[in-house]
XYZ file of C-alpha atoms in Angstrom:
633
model
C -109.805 -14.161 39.338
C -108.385 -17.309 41.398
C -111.056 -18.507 43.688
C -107.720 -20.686 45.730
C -109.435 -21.555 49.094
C -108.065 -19.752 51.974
C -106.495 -22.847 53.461
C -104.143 -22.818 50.341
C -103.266 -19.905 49.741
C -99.564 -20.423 51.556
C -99.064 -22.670 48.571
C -95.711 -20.601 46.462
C -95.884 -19.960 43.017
C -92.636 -20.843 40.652
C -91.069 -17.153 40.604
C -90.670 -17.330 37.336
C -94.890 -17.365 37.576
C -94.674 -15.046 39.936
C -92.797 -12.596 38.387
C -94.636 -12.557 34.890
C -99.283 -13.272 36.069
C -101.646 -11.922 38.046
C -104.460 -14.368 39.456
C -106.012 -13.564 36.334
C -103.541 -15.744 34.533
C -104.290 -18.710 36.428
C -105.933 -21.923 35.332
C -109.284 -22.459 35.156
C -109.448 -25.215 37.886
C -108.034 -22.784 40.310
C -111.465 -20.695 39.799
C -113.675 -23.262 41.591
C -112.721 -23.889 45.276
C -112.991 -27.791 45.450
C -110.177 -30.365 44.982
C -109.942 -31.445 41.494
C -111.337 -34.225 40.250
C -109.710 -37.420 40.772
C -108.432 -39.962 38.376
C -111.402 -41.929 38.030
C -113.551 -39.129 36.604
C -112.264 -39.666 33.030
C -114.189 -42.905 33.136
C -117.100 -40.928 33.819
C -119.544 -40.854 31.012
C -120.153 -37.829 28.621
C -123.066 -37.195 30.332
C -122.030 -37.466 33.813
C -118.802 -35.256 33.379
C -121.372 -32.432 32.430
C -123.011 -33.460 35.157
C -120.665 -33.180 37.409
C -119.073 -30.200 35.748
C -123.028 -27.889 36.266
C -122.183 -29.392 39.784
C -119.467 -27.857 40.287
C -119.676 -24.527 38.614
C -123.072 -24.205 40.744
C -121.189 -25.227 43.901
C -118.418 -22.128 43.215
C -121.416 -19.744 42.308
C -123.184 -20.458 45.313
C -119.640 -19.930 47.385
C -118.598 -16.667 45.735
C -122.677 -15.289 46.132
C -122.138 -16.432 49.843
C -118.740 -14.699 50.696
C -120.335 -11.439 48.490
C -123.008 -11.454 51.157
C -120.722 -11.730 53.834
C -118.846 -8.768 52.507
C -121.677 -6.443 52.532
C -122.523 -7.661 55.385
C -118.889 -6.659 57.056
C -119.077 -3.291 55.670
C -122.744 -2.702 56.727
C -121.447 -3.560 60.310
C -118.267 -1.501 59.869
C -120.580 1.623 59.147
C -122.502 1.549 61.571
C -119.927 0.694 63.968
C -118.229 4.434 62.965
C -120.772 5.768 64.358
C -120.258 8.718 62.608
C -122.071 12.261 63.356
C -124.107 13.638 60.487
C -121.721 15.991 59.210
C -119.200 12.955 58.941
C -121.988 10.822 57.036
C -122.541 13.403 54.453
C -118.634 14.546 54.177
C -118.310 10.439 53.562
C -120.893 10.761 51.273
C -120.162 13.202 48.767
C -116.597 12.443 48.539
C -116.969 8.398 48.174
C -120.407 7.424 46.988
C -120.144 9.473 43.607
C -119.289 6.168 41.395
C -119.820 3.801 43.752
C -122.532 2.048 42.090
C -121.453 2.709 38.784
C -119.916 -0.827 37.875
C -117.673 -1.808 35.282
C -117.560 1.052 32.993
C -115.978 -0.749 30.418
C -115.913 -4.713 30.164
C -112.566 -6.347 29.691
C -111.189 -6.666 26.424
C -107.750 -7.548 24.844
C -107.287 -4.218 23.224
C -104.867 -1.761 24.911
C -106.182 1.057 26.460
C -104.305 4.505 25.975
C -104.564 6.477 29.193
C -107.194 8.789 29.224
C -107.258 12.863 29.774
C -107.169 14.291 32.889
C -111.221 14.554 33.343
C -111.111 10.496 33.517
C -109.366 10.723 36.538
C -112.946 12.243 38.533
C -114.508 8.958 37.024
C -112.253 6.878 38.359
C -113.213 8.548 41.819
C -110.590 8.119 44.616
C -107.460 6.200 45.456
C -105.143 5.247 48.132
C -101.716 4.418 47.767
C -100.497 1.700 50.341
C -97.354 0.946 51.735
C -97.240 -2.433 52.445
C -93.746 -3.802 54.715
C -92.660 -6.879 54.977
C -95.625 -9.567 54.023
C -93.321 -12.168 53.951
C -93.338 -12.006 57.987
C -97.260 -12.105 58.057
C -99.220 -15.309 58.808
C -101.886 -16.272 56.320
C -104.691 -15.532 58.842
C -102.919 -11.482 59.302
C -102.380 -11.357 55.175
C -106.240 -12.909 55.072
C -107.524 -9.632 57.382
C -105.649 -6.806 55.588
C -107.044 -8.380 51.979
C -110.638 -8.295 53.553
C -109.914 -4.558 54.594
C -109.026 -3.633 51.328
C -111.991 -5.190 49.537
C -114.325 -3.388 52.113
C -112.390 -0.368 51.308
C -112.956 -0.937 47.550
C -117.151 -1.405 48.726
C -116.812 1.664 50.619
C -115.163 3.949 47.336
C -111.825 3.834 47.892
C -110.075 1.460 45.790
C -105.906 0.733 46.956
C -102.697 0.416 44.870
C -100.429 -1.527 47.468
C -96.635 -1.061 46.699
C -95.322 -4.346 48.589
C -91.599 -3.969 49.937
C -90.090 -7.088 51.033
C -86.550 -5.355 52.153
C -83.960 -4.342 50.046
C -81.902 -7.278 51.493
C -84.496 -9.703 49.269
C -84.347 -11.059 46.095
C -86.940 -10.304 43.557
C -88.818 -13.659 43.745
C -90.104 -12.955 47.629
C -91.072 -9.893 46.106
C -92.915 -11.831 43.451
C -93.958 -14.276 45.806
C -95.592 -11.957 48.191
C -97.104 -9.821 45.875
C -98.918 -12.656 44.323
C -100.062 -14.295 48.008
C -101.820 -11.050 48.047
C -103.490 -10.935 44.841
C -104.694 -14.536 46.038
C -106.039 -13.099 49.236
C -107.716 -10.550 47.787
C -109.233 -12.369 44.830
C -110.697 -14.664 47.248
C -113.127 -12.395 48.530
C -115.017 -10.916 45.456
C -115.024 -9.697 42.298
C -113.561 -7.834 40.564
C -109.872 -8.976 42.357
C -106.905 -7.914 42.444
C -103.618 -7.463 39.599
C -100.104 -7.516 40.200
C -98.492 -5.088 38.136
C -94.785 -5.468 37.465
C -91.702 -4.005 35.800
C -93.622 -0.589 36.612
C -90.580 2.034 37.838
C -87.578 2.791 36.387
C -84.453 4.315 37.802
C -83.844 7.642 36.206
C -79.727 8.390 34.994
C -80.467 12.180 34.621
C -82.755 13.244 38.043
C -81.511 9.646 40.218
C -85.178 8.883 40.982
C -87.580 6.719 40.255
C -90.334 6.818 37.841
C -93.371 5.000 36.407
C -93.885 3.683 33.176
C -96.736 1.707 33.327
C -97.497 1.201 29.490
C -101.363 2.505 30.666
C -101.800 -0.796 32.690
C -102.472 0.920 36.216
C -105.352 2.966 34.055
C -106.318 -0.304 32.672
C -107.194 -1.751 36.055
C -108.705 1.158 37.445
C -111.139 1.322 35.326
C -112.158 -2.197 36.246
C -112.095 -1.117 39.836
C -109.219 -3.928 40.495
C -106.822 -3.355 43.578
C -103.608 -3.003 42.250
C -100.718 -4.711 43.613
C -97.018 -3.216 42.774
C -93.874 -4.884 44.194
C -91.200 -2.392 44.874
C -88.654 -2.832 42.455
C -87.042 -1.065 39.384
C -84.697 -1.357 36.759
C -82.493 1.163 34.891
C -84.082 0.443 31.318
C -86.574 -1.850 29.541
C -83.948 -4.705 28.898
C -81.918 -5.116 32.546
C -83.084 -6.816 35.246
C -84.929 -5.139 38.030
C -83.696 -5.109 41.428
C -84.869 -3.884 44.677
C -86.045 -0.435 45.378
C -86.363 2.165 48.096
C -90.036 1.751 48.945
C -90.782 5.125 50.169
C -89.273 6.528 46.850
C -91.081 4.188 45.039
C -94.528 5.653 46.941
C -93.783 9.576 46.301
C -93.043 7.976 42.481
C -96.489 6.397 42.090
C -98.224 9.246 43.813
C -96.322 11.779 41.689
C -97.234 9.395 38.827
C -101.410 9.292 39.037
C -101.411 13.236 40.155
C -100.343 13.624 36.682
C -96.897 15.412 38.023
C -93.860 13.252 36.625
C -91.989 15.291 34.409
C -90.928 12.642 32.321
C -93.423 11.388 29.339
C -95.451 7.962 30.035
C -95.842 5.488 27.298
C -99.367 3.764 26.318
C -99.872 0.412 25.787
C -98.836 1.186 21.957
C -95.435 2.192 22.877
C -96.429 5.798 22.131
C -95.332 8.769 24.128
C -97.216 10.890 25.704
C -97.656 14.013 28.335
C -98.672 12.634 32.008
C -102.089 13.230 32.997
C -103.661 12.972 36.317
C -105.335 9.682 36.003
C -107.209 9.762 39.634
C -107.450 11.274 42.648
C -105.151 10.130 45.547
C -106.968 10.822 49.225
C -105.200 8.508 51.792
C -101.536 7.031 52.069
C -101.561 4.141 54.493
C -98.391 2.970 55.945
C -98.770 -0.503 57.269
C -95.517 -1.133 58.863
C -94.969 -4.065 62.157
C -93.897 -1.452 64.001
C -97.012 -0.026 64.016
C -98.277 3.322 64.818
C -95.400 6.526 65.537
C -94.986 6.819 69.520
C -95.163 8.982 71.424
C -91.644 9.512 73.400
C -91.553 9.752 77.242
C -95.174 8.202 77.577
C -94.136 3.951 76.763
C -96.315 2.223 74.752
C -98.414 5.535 73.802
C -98.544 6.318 70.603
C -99.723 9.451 68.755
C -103.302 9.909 67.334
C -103.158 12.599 65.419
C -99.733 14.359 63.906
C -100.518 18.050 62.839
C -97.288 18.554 60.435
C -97.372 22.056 60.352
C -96.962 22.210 64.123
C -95.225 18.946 64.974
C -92.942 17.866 62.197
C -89.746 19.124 62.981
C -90.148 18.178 66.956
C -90.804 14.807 66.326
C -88.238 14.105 64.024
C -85.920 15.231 66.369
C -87.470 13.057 68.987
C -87.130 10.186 66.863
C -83.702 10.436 65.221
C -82.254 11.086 68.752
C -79.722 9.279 70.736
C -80.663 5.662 71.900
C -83.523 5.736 69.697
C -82.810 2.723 68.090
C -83.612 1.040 64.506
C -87.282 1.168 65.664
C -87.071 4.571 66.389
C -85.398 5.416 62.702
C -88.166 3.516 60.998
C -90.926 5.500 62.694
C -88.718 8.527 61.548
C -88.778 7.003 58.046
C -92.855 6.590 58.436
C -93.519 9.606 59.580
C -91.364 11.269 56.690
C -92.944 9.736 53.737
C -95.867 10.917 55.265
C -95.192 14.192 55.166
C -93.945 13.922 51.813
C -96.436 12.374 49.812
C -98.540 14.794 51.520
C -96.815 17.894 50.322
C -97.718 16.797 46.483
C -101.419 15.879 47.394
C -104.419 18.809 48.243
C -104.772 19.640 51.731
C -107.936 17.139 52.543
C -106.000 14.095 51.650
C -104.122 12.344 54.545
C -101.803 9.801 55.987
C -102.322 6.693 58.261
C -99.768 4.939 59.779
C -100.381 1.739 61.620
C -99.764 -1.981 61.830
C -100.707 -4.929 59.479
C -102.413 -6.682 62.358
C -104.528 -3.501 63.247
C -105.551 -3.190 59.394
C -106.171 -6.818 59.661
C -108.474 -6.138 62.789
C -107.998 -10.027 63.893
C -107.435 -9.935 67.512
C -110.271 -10.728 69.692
C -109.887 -10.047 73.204
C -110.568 -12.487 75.857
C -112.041 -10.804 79.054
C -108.745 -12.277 81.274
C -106.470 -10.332 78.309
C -108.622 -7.183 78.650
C -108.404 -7.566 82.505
C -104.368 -8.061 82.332
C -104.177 -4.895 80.216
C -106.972 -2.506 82.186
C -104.468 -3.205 85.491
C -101.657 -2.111 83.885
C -103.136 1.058 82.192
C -104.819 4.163 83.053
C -108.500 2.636 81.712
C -111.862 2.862 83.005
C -113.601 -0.744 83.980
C -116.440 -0.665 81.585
C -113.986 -0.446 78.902
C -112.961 -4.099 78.869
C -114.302 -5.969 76.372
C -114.792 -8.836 74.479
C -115.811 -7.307 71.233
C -113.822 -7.556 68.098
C -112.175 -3.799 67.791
C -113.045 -1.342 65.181
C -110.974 -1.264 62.214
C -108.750 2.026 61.887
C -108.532 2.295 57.894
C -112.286 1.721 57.639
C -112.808 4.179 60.919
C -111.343 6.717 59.221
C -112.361 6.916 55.889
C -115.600 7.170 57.205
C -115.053 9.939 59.173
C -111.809 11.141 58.384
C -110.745 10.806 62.163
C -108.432 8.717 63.935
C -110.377 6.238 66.031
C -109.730 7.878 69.240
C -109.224 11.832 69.155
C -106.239 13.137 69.770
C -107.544 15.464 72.933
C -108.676 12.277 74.901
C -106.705 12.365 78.219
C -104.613 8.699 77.928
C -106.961 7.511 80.598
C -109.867 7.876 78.581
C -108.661 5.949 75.371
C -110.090 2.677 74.952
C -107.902 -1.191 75.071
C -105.747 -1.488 72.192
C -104.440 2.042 71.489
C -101.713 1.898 74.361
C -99.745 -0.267 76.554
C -99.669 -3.173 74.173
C -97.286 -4.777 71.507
C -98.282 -3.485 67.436
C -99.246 -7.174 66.798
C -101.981 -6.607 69.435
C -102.842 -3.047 69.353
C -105.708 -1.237 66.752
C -103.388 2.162 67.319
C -102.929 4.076 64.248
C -101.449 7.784 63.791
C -103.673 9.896 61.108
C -101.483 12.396 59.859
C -102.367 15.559 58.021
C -100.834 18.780 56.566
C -103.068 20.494 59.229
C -103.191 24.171 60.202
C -100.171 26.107 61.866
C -100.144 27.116 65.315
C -99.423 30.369 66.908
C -99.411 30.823 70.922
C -98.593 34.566 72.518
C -96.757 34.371 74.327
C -94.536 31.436 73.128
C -94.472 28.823 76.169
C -91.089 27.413 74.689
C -89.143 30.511 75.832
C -90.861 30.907 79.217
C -93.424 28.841 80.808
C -97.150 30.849 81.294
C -96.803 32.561 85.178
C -99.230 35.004 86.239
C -97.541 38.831 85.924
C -96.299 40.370 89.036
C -98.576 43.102 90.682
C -97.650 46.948 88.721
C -96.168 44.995 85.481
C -97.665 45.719 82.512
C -98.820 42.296 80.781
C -99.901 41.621 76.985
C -103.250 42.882 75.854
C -105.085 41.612 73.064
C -104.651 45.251 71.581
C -101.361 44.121 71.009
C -99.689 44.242 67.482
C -99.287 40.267 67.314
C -102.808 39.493 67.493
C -105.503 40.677 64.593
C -108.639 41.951 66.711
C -110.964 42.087 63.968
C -110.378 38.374 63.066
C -110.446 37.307 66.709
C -113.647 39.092 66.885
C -114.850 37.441 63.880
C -113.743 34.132 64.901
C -114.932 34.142 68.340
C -118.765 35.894 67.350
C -118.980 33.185 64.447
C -118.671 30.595 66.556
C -120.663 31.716 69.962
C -123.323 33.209 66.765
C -123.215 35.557 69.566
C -122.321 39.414 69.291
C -119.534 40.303 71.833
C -119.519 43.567 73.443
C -115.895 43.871 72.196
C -114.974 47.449 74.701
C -116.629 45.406 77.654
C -114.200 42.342 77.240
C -110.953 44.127 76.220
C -111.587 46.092 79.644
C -112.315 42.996 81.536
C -109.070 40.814 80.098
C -106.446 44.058 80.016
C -104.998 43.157 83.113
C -105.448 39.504 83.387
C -104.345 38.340 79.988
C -102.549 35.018 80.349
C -101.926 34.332 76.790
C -103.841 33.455 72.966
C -103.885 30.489 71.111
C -104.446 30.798 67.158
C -105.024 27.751 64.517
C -104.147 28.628 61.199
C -105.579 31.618 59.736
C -108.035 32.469 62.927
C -109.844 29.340 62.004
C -109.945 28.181 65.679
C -108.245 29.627 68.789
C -108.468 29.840 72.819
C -107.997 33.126 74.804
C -106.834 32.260 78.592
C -106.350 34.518 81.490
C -105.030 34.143 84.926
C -108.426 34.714 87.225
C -108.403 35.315 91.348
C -111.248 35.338 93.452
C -113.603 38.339 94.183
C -112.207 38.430 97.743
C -108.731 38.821 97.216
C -106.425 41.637 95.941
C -104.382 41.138 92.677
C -101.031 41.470 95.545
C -103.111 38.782 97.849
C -103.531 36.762 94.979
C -99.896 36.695 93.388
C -97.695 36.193 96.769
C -100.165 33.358 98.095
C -100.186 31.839 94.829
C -103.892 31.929 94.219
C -104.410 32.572 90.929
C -106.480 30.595 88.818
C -105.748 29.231 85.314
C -108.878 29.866 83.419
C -110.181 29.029 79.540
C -111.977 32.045 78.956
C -113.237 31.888 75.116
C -112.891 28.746 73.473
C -113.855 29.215 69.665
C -113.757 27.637 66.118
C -115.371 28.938 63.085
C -118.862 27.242 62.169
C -117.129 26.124 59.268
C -114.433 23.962 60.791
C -116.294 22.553 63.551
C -115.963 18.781 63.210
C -113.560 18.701 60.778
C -109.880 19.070 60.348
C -109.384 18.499 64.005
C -108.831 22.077 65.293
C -110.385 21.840 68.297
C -108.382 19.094 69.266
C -105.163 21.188 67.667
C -105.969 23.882 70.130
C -107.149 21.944 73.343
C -104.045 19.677 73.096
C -101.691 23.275 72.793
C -103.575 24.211 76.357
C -102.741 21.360 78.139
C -99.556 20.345 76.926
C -98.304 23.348 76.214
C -99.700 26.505 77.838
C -101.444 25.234 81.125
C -99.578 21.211 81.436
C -100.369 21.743 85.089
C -103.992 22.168 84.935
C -106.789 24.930 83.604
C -110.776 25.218 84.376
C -113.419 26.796 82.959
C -116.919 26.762 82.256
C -120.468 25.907 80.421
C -123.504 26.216 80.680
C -125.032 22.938 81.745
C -127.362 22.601 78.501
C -124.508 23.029 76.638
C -124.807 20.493 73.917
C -120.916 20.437 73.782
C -120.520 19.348 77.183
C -119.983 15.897 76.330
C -116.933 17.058 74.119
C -115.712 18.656 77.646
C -116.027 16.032 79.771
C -114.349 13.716 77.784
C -111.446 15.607 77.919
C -111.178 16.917 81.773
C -110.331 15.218 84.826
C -113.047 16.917 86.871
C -116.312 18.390 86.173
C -118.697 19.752 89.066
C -122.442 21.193 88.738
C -122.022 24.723 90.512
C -125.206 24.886 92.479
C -127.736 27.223 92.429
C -126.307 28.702 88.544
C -126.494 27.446 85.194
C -123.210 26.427 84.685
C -121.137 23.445 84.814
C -117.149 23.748 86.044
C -114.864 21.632 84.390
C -111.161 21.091 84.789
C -107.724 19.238 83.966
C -105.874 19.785 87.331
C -104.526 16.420 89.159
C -105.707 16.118 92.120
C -107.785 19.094 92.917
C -110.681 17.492 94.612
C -108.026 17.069 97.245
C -107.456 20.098 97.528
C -109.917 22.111 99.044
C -109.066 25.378 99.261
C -107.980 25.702 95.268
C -111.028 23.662 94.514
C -113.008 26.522 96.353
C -111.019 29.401 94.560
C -111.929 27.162 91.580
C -115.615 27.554 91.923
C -115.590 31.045 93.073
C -113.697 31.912 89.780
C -116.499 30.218 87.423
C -119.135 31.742 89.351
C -117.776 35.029 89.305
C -116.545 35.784 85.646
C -118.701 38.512 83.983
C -119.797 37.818 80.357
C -119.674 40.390 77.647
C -122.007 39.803 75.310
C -123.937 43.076 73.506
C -126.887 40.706 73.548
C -127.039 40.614 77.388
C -128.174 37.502 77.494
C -125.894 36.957 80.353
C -128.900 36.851 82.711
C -129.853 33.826 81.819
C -126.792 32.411 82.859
């Protein structure tokens, strides 16, 4: 590996070097990060040349033992910055730690070797395939960051294969170039490096796609637990030059590739043909493009969190290919389709981030006057400026498999970097996932949620669109509670505003349209008094704190269902009422009860009278529990 200090690293390579080594083709000297000897050593004695020479090999061992230190040191800090809850620590755990300390399984030798079945591909544990735009416009101190990020990936047991597109404008020595600027980033950190792998896909005549043929080298350097570095080009056969490729093509290629799904045969190092097998397991595709994380149209300088496909795809496409969207607007587009994608081929736990170089780099420090400027201009809170280094998204989430802010956060409540600031200065990143779909009765896109007119006949959760066994399941399982199902159908059956459902009943809301005790439903309806409540939030044991559907179903509430406020209630021992308050506006101790009102309605401390049908709602509201443990309450 080239130990090239940092300060030289903008130093170019011939392209014909470039094109044809990895840093583990480079001289010896460039191991030891010193100048080279001058002139006047040859004169040196026998004896003092070895002299000199133990000097110097101690001097690099004590540098490289140093920066190793400093590397476990960085991801110690980066754990325990997560802060991740228990259930994220052992999800983190059992996925990632499985071969972590298992070393070199095999020591490097100058025999080929032939790709293994598809059980090596469990050894090899887990990989992500990176996207990697445009290095050529990154300074040395951004290209330094995003090397460090993938070696403390690498620490953490995810090790990357980086697919580096310079533009299909460039020739192939920036490609070269770049490629190997990385490999010398990376290899300065610690062993074992990086590899730049070359000549790797191939543009197929019969299907017009590309595919790998890696001659077993990416197996090669898996199994020494290098980072792999691929620069996006092809060529139609062995013998003609290879040009510039289409980068996301050349992603769903690799992917397709070490999931052991190309349809074409692979060749081994011998030349010999054989069927693909998977070869690892891919968990995360990170897009790290300039333009940074997809936004989120209508709110500037927002940009998304999380991007449930199932539910949000085909919206936000059209959002983003829309008039006077721009080029900026087509490459999130472009983003956001790979995404979904590469997805599509992978199993439904892996998932995409998309976000900026500088945010994987995680250089920017703010200075309390920049954190200041920014808080003014934004919807933040004042304790949230700061002059700490931010946390790193790609490390964030593979520790917790989160996006570093969730999703459900109201915009006021997300921290400096995520909004209201350029990519190049902004830790914003979009985790995107398969997700779950969503169903809402009735559908708010035809007709906004109004409370039915007095006589009308409004939906009933008897209805044939809504399973009442699995509701019943879903909401018991989660309150561990048994409901007093006859009670609650009787209490809802004329109130009903509408249901949410996540996927198959995994998670859901039921919300009704409440008035107080003093007033008739006629009273209620022509003075406008009725009160959008959140009567059963639920999500099964099993999915809490993972796969985001809470926030999948909040965020439907709000935005969709009730975008001009909703309240409801807790009981104020409630160990989730931290989750709630986080996400409401409001929140108000209801005096002489056990429960805690919450809310999302602008404004309505101003408002005194709805803030007082508010209240007498949340006090009012019968439970139905079999248990009749409502007392308490």
């Amino acid at each position: 590996m080239s130990w090239i200090h940092a300060a030289k690293r903008t130093t170019t390579l011939p392209s014909s070097t470039c094109a044809k080594c990895s840093a583990r083709r480079l001289s010896d000297k460039a191991r030891v990060p010193h100048e080279p000897l001058s002139t006047t050593s040859t004169s040196l004695a026998p004896s003092s040349k070895a002299v000199e020479t133990v000097r110097l090999i101690s001097s690099s061992s004590s540098v490289a033992r140093l920066r190793k230190q400093a590397l476990d040191r960085d991801v110690l800090v980066s754990v325990l910055e997560a802060s991740a809850t228990k259930r994220d620590a052992k999800g983190y755990l059992q996925k990632y730690t499985l071969n972590k300390n298992k070393g070199l399984s095999k020591k490097e030798s100058n025999v080929p070797i032939e790709p293994e079945p598809s059980s090596g591909s469990a050894a090899r544990g887990n990989v992500a395939v990176v996207l990697l735009r445009e290095p050529q416009l990154l300074s040395d101190e951004v290209l330094d960051g995003v090397a460090h990020t993938f070696v403390q990936l690498r620490s953490l047991g995810l090790v990357s294969t980086i697919i580096v597109d310079c533009g299909t404008q460039c020739d192939r020595n920036i490609f070269d170039e770049q490629s190997m600027r990385l490999c010398q980033a990376i290899d300065s950190y610690s062993k074992p490096g990086a590899k730049v792998l070359d000549e790797m896909f191939f543009n197929s005549s019969e299907s017009h796609s590309l595919t790998v043929d890696d001659r077993g080298l990416l197996v090669r350097a898996l199994d020494q637990d290098l980072i792999t570095i691929i620069p996006s080009l092809a060529s139609p056969d062995s013998i003609s030059a290879t040009q510039p490729a289409d980068a996301p093509s050349a992603i769903v290629a690799l992917i397709t590739y070490i999931t052991g799904m190309q349809k074409s045969p692979v060749r081994t190092a011998r030349n010999i043909e054989v069927p693909p097998t998977s070869i690892a397991s891919v968990e995360r595709i990170i897009v790290l493009d300039s333009i940074g994380a997809t936004p989120m149209l209508g709110n500037s300088g927002v940009r998304h969190r999380f991007i449930n496909l199932e539910q949000e795809f085909d919206g936000l496409i059209d959002q983003l290919k829309g008039k006077g969207g721009g080029m900026a607007s087509t490459n999130h587009a472009s983003n956001l389709s790979l995404a979904k994608q590469a997805l599509s081929i992978l199993p439904a736990s892996a998932s995409a981030l998309i976000t900026s170089p500088y945010a994987a780099a995680n250089t920017h420090l703010q200075s309390a006057a920049t954190a200041q400027k920014e808080t003014e201009s934004s919807w933040e809170f004042e304790d949230m400026v700061t002059t700490r280094k931010k946390q790193n998204p790609l490390l964030y989430n593979l520790l917790t498999d989160k996006p570093l802010f969730s999703s459900s956060l109201p915009f006021q409540r997300v921290a400096n970097g995520q909004q209201h600031t350029s990519p190049s200065n902004s830790s914003a990143a979009t985790l995107v996932k398969v997700g779950l779909a969503l169903s809402i009765y009735p559908d708010p896109r035809k007709a906004p949620w109004t409370p039915s007119k007095p006589g009308s006949t409004p939906q009933r959760l008897t209805d044939s669109c809504v399973d009442l066994p699995r509701l019943i399941h879903l909401i018991q399982d989660s309150f561990d509670r048994k409901l007093d199902v006859d009670d609650y159908l009787n209490r809802v059956k004329d109130n009903l505003a509408g249901i949410i459902i996540a996927g198959e009943y995994e998670g859901g809301a039921i919300l009704t349209w409440e008035k107080p005790d003093h007033l008739t439903h006629e009273e209620a309806y022509k003075q406008g008094r009725y009160v959008p409540y959140l009567d059963k939030f639920a999500v099964l044991k099993c999915r809490q704190g993972s796969g985001g559907v809470a926030d999948i179903v909040f965020n439907a509430m709000v935005r969709d269902c009730f975008p001009y406020g909703v309240c409801w209630r807790s009981r104020k021992n409630n160990p989730v009422n931290k989750w709630y308050f986080e996400r409401s506006i409001g929140t108000s101790k209801l005096s002489e009860s056990n429960w805690a009102m919450f809310w999302t309605t602008p404004g309505l401390e101003m408002d005194g009278q709805k803030l007082k049908d508010y209240e007498a709602v949340c006090r009012s509201v019968q439970p139905s529990w079999a248990d009749n443990k409502h007392v308490v309450d």
